[in-house]
Tab-separated table of C-alpha atoms in Angstrom:
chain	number	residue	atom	x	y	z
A	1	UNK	CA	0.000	0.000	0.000
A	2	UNK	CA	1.599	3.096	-0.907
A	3	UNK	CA	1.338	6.433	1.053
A	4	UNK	CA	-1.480	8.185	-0.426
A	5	UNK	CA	-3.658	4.828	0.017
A	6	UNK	CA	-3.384	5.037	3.801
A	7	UNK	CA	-6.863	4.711	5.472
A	8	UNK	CA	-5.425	6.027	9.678
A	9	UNK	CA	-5.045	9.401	8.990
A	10	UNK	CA	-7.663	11.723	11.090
A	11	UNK	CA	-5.603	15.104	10.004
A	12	UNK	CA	-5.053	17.055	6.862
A	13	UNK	CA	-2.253	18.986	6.943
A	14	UNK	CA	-3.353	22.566	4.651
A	15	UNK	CA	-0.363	24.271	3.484
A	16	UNK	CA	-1.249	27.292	1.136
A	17	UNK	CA	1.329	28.419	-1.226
A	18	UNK	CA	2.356	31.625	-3.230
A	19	UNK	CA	5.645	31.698	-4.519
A	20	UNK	CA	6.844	30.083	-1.115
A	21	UNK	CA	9.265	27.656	-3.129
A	22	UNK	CA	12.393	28.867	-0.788
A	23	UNK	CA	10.767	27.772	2.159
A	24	UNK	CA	8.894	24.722	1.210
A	25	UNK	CA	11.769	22.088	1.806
A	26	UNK	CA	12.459	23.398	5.476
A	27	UNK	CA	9.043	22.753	6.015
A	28	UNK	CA	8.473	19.700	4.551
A	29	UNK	CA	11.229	18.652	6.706
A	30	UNK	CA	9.841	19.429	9.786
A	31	UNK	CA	7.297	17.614	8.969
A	32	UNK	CA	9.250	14.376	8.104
A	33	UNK	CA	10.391	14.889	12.265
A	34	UNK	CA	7.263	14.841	13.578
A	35	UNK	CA	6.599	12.397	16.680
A	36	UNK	CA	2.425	12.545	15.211
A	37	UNK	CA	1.999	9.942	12.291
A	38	UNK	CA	-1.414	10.322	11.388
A	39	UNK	CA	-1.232	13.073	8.414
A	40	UNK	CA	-1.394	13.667	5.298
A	41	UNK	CA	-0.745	16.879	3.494
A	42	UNK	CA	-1.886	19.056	0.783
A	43	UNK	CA	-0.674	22.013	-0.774
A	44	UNK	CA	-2.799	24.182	-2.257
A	45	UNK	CA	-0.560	26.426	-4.784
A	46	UNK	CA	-1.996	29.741	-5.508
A	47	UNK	CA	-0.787	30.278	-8.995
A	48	UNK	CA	2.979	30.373	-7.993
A	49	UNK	CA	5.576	31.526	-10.428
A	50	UNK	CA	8.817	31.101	-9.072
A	51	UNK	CA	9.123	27.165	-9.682
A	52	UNK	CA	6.949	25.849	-6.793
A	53	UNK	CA	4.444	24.349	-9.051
A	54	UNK	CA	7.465	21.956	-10.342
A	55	UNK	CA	8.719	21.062	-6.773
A	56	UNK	CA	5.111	20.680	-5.321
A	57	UNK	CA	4.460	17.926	-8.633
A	58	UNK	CA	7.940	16.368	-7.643
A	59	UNK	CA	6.863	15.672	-3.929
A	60	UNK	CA	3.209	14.029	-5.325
A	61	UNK	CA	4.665	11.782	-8.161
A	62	UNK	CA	7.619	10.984	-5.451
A	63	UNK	CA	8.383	8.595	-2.576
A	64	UNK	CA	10.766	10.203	-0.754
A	65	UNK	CA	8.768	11.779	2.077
A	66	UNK	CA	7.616	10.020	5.161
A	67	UNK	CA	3.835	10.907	4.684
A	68	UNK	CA	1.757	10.947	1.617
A	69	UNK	CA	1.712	14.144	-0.219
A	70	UNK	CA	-1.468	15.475	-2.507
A	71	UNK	CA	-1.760	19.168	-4.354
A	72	UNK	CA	-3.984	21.427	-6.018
A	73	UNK	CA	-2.894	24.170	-8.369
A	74	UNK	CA	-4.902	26.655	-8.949
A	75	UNK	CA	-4.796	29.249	-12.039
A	76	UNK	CA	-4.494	32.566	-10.204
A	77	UNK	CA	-3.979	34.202	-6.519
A	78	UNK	CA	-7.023	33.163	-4.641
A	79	UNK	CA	-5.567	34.601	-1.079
A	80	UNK	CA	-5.297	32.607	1.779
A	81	UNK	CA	-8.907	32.461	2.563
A	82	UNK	CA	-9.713	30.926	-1.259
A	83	UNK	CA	-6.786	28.727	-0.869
A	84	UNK	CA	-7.848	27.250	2.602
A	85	UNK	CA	-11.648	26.652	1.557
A	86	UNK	CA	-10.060	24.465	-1.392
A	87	UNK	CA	-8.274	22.321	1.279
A	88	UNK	CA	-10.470	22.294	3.891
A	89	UNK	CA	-13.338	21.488	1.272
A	90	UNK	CA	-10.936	18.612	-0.421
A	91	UNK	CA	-10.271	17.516	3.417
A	92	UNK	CA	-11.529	14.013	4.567
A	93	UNK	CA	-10.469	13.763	8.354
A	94	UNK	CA	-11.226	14.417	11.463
A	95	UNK	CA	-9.064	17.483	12.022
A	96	UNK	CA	-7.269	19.903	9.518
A	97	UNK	CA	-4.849	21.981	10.149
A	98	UNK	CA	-3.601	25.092	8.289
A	99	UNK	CA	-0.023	25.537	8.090
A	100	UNK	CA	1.990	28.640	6.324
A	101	UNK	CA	4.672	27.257	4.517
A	102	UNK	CA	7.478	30.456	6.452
A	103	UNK	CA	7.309	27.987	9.306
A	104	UNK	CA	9.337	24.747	10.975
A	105	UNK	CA	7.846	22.554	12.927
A	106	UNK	CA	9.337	20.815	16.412
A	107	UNK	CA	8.753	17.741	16.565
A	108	UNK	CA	5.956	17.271	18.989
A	109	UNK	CA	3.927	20.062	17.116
A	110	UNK	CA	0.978	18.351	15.317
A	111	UNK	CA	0.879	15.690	18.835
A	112	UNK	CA	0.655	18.592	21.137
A	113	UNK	CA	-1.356	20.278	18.678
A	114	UNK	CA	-3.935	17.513	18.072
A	115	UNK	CA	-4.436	16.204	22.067
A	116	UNK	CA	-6.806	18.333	22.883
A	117	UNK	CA	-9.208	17.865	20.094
A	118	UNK	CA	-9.128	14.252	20.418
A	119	UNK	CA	-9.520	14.110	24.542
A	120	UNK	CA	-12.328	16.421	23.736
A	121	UNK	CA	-15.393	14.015	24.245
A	122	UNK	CA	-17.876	16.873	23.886
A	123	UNK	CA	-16.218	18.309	20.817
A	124	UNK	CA	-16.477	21.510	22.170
A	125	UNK	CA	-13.188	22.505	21.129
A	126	UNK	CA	-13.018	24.288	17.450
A	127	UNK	CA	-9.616	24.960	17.291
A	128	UNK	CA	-6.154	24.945	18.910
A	129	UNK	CA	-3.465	27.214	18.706
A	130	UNK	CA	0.273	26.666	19.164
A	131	UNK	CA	3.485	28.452	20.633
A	132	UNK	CA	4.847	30.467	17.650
A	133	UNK	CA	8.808	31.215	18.388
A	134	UNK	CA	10.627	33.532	15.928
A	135	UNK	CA	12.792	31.456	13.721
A	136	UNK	CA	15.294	34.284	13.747
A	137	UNK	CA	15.375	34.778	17.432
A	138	UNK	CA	14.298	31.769	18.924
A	139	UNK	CA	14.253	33.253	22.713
A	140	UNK	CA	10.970	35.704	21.347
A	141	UNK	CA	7.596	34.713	20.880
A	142	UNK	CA	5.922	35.270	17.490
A	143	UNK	CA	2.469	34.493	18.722
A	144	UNK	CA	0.153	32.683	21.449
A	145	UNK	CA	-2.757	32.966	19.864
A	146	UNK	CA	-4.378	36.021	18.733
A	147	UNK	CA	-6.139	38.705	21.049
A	148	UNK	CA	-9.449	40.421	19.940
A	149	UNK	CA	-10.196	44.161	21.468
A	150	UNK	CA	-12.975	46.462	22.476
A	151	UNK	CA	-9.934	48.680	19.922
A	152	UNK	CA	-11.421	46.717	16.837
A	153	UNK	CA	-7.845	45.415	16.726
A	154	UNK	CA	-6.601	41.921	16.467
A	155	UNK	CA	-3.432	41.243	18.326
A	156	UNK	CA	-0.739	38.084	18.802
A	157	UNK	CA	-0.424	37.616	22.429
A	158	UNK	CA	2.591	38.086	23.508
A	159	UNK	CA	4.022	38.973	20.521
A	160	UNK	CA	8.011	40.120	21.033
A	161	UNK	CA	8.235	38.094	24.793
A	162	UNK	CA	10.253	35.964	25.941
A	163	UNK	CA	9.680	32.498	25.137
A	164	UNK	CA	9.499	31.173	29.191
A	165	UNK	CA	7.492	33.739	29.739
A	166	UNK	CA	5.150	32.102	32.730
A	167	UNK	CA	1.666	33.581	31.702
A	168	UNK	CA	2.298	32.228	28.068
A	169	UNK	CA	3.285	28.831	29.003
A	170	UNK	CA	0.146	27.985	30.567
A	171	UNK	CA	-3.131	26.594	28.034
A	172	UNK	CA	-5.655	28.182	28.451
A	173	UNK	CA	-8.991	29.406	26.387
A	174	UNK	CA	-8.267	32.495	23.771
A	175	UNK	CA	-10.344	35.058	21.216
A	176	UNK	CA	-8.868	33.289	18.073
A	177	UNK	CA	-6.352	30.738	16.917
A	178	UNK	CA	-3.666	31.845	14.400
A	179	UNK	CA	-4.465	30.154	10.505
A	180	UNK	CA	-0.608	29.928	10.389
A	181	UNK	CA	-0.420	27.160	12.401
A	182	UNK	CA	-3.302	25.989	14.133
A	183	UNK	CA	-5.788	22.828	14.477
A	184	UNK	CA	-9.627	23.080	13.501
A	185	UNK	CA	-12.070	20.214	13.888
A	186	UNK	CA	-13.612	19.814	10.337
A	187	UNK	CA	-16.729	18.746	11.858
A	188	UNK	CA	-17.155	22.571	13.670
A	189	UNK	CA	-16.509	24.279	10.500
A	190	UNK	CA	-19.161	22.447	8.996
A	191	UNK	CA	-21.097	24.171	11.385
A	192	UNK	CA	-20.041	27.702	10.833
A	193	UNK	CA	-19.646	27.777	7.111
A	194	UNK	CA	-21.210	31.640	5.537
A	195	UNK	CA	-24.142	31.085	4.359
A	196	UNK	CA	-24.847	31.283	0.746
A	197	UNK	CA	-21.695	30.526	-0.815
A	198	UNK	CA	-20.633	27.715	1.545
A	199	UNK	CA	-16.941	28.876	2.335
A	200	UNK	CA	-15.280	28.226	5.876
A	201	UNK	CA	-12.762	31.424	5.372
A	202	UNK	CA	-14.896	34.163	3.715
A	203	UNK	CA	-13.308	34.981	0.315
A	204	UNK	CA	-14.179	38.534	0.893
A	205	UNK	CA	-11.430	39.112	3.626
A	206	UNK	CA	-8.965	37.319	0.505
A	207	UNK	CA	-6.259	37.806	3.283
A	208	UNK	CA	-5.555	39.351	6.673
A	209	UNK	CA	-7.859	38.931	10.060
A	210	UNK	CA	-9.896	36.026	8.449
A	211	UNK	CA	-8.644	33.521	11.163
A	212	UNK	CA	-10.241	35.988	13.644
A	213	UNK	CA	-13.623	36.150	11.400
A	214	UNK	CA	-13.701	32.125	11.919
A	215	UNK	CA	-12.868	32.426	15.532
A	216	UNK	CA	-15.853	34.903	15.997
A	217	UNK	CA	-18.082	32.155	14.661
A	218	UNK	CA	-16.413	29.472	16.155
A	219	UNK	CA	-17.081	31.182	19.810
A	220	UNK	CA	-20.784	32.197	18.348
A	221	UNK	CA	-21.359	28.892	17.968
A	222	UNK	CA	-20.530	27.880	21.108
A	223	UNK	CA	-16.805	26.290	20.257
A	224	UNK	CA	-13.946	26.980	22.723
A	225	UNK	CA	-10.945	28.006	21.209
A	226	UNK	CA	-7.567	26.734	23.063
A	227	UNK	CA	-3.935	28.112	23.325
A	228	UNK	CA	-1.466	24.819	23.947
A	229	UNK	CA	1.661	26.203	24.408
A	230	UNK	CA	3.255	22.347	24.324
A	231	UNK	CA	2.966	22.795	20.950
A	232	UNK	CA	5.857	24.563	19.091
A	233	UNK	CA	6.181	26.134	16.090
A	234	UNK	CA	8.931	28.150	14.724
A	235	UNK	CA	7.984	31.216	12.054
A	236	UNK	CA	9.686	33.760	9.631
A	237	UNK	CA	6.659	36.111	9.441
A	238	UNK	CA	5.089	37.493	6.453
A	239	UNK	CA	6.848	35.568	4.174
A	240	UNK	CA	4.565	35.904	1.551
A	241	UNK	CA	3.827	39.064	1.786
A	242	UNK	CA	7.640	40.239	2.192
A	243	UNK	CA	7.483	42.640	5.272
A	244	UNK	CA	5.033	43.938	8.482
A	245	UNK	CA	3.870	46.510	6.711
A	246	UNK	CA	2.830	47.557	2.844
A	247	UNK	CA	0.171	48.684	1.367
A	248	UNK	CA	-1.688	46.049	0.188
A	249	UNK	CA	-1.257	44.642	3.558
A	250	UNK	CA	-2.424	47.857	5.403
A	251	UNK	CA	-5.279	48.651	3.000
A	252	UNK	CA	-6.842	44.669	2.967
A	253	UNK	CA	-6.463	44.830	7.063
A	254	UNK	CA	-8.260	48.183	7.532
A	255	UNK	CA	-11.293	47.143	4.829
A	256	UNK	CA	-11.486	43.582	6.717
A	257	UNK	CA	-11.506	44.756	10.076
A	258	UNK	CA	-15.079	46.668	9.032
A	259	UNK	CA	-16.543	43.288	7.555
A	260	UNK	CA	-14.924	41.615	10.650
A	261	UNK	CA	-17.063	43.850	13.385
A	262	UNK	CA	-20.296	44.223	10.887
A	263	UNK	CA	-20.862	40.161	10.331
A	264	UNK	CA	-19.967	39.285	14.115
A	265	UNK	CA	-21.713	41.266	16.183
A	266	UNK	CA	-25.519	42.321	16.743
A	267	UNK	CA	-26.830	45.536	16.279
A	268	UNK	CA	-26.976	46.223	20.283
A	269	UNK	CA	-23.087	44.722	20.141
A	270	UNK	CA	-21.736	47.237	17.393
A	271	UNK	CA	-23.974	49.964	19.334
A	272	UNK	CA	-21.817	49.433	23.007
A	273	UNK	CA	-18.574	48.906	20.983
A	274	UNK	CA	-18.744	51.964	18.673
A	275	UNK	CA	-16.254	54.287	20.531
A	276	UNK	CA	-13.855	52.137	20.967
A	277	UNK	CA	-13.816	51.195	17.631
A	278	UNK	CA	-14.187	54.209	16.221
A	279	UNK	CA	-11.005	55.408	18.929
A	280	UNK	CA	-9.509	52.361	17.527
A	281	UNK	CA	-9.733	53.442	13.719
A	282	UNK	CA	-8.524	57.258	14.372
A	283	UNK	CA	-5.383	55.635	16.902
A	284	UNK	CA	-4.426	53.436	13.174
A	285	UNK	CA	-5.185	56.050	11.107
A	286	UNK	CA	-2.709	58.419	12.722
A	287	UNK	CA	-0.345	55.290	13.216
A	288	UNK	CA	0.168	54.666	9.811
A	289	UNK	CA	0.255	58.678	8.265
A	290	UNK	CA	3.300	58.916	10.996
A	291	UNK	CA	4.903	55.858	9.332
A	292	UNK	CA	3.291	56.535	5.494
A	293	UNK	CA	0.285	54.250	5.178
A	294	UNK	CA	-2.186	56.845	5.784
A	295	UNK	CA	-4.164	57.276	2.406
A	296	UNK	CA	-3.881	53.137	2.100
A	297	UNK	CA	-5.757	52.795	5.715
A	298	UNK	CA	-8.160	55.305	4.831
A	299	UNK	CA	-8.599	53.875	1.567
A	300	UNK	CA	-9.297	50.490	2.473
A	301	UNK	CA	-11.915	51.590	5.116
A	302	UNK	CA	-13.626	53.703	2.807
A	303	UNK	CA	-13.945	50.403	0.730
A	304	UNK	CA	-14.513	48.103	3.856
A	305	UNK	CA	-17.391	50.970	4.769
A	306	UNK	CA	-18.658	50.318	0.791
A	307	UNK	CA	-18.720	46.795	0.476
A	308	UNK	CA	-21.436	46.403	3.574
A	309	UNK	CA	-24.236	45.475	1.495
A	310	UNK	CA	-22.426	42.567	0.448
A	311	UNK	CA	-21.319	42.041	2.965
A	312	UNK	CA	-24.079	41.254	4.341
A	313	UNK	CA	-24.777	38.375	2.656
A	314	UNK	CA	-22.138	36.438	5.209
A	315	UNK	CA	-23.285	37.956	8.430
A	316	UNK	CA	-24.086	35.872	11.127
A	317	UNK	CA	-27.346	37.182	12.785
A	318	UNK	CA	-28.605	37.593	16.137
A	319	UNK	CA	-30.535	34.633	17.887
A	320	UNK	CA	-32.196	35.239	20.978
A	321	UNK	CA	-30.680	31.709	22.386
A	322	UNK	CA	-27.154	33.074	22.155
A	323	UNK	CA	-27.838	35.726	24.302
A	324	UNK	CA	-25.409	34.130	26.800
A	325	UNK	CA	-22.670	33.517	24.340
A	326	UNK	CA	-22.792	37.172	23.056
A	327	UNK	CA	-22.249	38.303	26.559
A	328	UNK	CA	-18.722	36.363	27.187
A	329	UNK	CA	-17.708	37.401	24.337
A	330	UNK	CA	-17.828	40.610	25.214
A	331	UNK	CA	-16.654	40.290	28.469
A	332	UNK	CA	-13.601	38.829	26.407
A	333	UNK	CA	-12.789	41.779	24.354
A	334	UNK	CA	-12.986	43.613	27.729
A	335	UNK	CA	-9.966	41.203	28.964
A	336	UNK	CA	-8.218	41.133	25.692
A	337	UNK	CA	-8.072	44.761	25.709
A	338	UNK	CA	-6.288	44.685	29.222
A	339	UNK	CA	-4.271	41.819	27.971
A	340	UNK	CA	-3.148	43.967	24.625
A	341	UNK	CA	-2.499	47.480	26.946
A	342	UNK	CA	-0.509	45.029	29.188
A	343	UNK	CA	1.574	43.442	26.440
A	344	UNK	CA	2.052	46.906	24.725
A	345	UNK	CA	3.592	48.330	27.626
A	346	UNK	CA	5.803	45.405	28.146
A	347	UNK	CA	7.279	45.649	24.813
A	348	UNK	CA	7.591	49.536	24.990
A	349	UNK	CA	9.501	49.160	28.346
A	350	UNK	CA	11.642	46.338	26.750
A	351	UNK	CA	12.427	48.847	23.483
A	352	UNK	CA	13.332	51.921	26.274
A	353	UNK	CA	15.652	49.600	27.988
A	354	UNK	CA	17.379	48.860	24.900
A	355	UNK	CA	17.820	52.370	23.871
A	356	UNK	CA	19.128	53.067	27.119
A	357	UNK	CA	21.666	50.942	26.844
């Protein structure tokens, strides 16, 4: 029996790919490592051109990896979110996870990763999120798990920390896992799919702050969303889209953080949370004119602000039974906004110390 005809494996591994070629075989060997047998992984090419659509056909037709290997290439850029729904969709296991291809694996990841889904006898876990470690600088964290404010702002915890940091060595419950390396049950995002057009990432966000959209829904839904720090992950950081900030990347994340508060939350919900939003937009707005975003912020909420009507058509709507959900969740973004001032001024004190010295 060869790889690909193996009938054990409860995970998909998702690994979307645009013009990722120079980190594809660091990542594929991570995976080789891992201590977690029971995968198979897909790559989902986004139209590469830089020779990744040659070395992803070499890995299918080949032998040479430790786990079977299966692709789809598709004509043009889809984004991340049109890349993932093609995996997820093609998925047939248990659990999927959703791996950038900027990232290397130790190897305990997808076992760490994976326990808590599977001791879940309820299922009422939708997703897991791992330690992300900067691959450059292996003492800081790159993520543990992603924050949600009363700002309108999506955050990493702990973003720039040390690694043995106490509070971030400790699982716990979280807003949102990060879609560059986490665990979803496939049987949960069959539940919170937008209605309509099917999707599990909504193609409308293309990139940027969709893994917070599913979060949202996850947590609407009733899911718990879980930080396992066991879990480790190493990560370059926006290697596809080449650095922290551009303009694409500014303009897509101011337009998606509109859809992102308009489709979650209630009328009554974007009523309580409207000044701090709105404090949150004019805080970014000024952020990026000091640092030469400014017209590509404004520009992508002006287009965020004119795409509501279709917006629409993916919003989740109120139900009188949720009532109870709705309320932690806000009580949430109360806490993450705490837990965001907190880890702001941490990493400002960190930055004076340096420049004192």
């Amino acid at each position: 029996m060869g790889q690909n005809d193996r009938t054990d494996i409860k995970t998909t591994v998702i690994i979307p790919n645009y013009n990722g070629l120079r980190f594809m075989d660091k990542c594929m060997s991570a995976l080789e490592k891992q201590t977690y047998t029971s995968f198979r992984v897909l790559i989902v090419d986004n139209g590469s051109t830089d020779g990744s659509a040659e070395y992803i056909n070499e890995l299918v037709a080949g032998e040479r990896l430790l786990f079977p290997v299966e692709a789809v290439m598709l004509p043009e850029n889809t984004g991340f979110s049109g890349a993932v729904n093609v995996g997820i969709k093609e998925a047939q296991t248990e659990y999927v996870v959703l791996l950038n291809n900027d990232t290397e694996a130790e190897p305990d990841y997808l076992k760490e990763l994976i326990a808590p889904l599977e001791s879940d006898s309820a299922k009422k876990i939708g997703a897991v999120s791992p330690m992300m470690i900067q691959l450059y600088n292996k003492e800081l964290l790159d993520d543990a798990g992603d924050g949600y404010s009363l700002l309108g702002w999506g955050f990493q915890r702990g973003v720039g920390q040390r690694v043995d940091t106490p509070r971030f060595n400790e699982k716990k419950k979280i807003f949102s896992a990060c879609a560059g390396a986490c665990a979803y049950r496939k049987s949960a995002l069959e539940k919170i799919k937008l209605p309509g057009n099917a999707a599990y990432f909504d193609p409308m966000h293309f990139a940027y702050l969709e893994d917070i959209d599913v979060s949202f829904r996850l947590r609407i839904h009733g899911y718990d969303v879980i930080y396992e720090p066991k879990s480790k992950i190493y990560h370059v950081g926006s290697g596809t889209s080449g650095s922290k900030y551009n303009a694409f990347k500014v303009r897509l994340a101011a337009r998606n953080n509109v859809y992102l508060n308009y489709k979650n939350m209630p009328l009554i919900m974007l009523i309580l949370n409207l000044p701090g939003i709105a404090a949150g937009v004019f805080i970014k707005q000024l952020f990026f004119i000091k640092i030469g975003f400014g017209k590509d912020y404004f520009k992508g909420f002006l287009e965020g602000i004119g795409n509501i009507k279709e917006c629409r058509r993916h919003k989740t709507f109120f139900k009188a039974e949720r009532i109870y959900t709705y309320i932690g969740i806000e009580l949430m973004l109360l806490m993450n906004t705490f837990s965001y001032i907190r880890d702001f001024t941490v990493r400002q004190a960190a930055k004076l110390i340096k420049t004192k010295r």
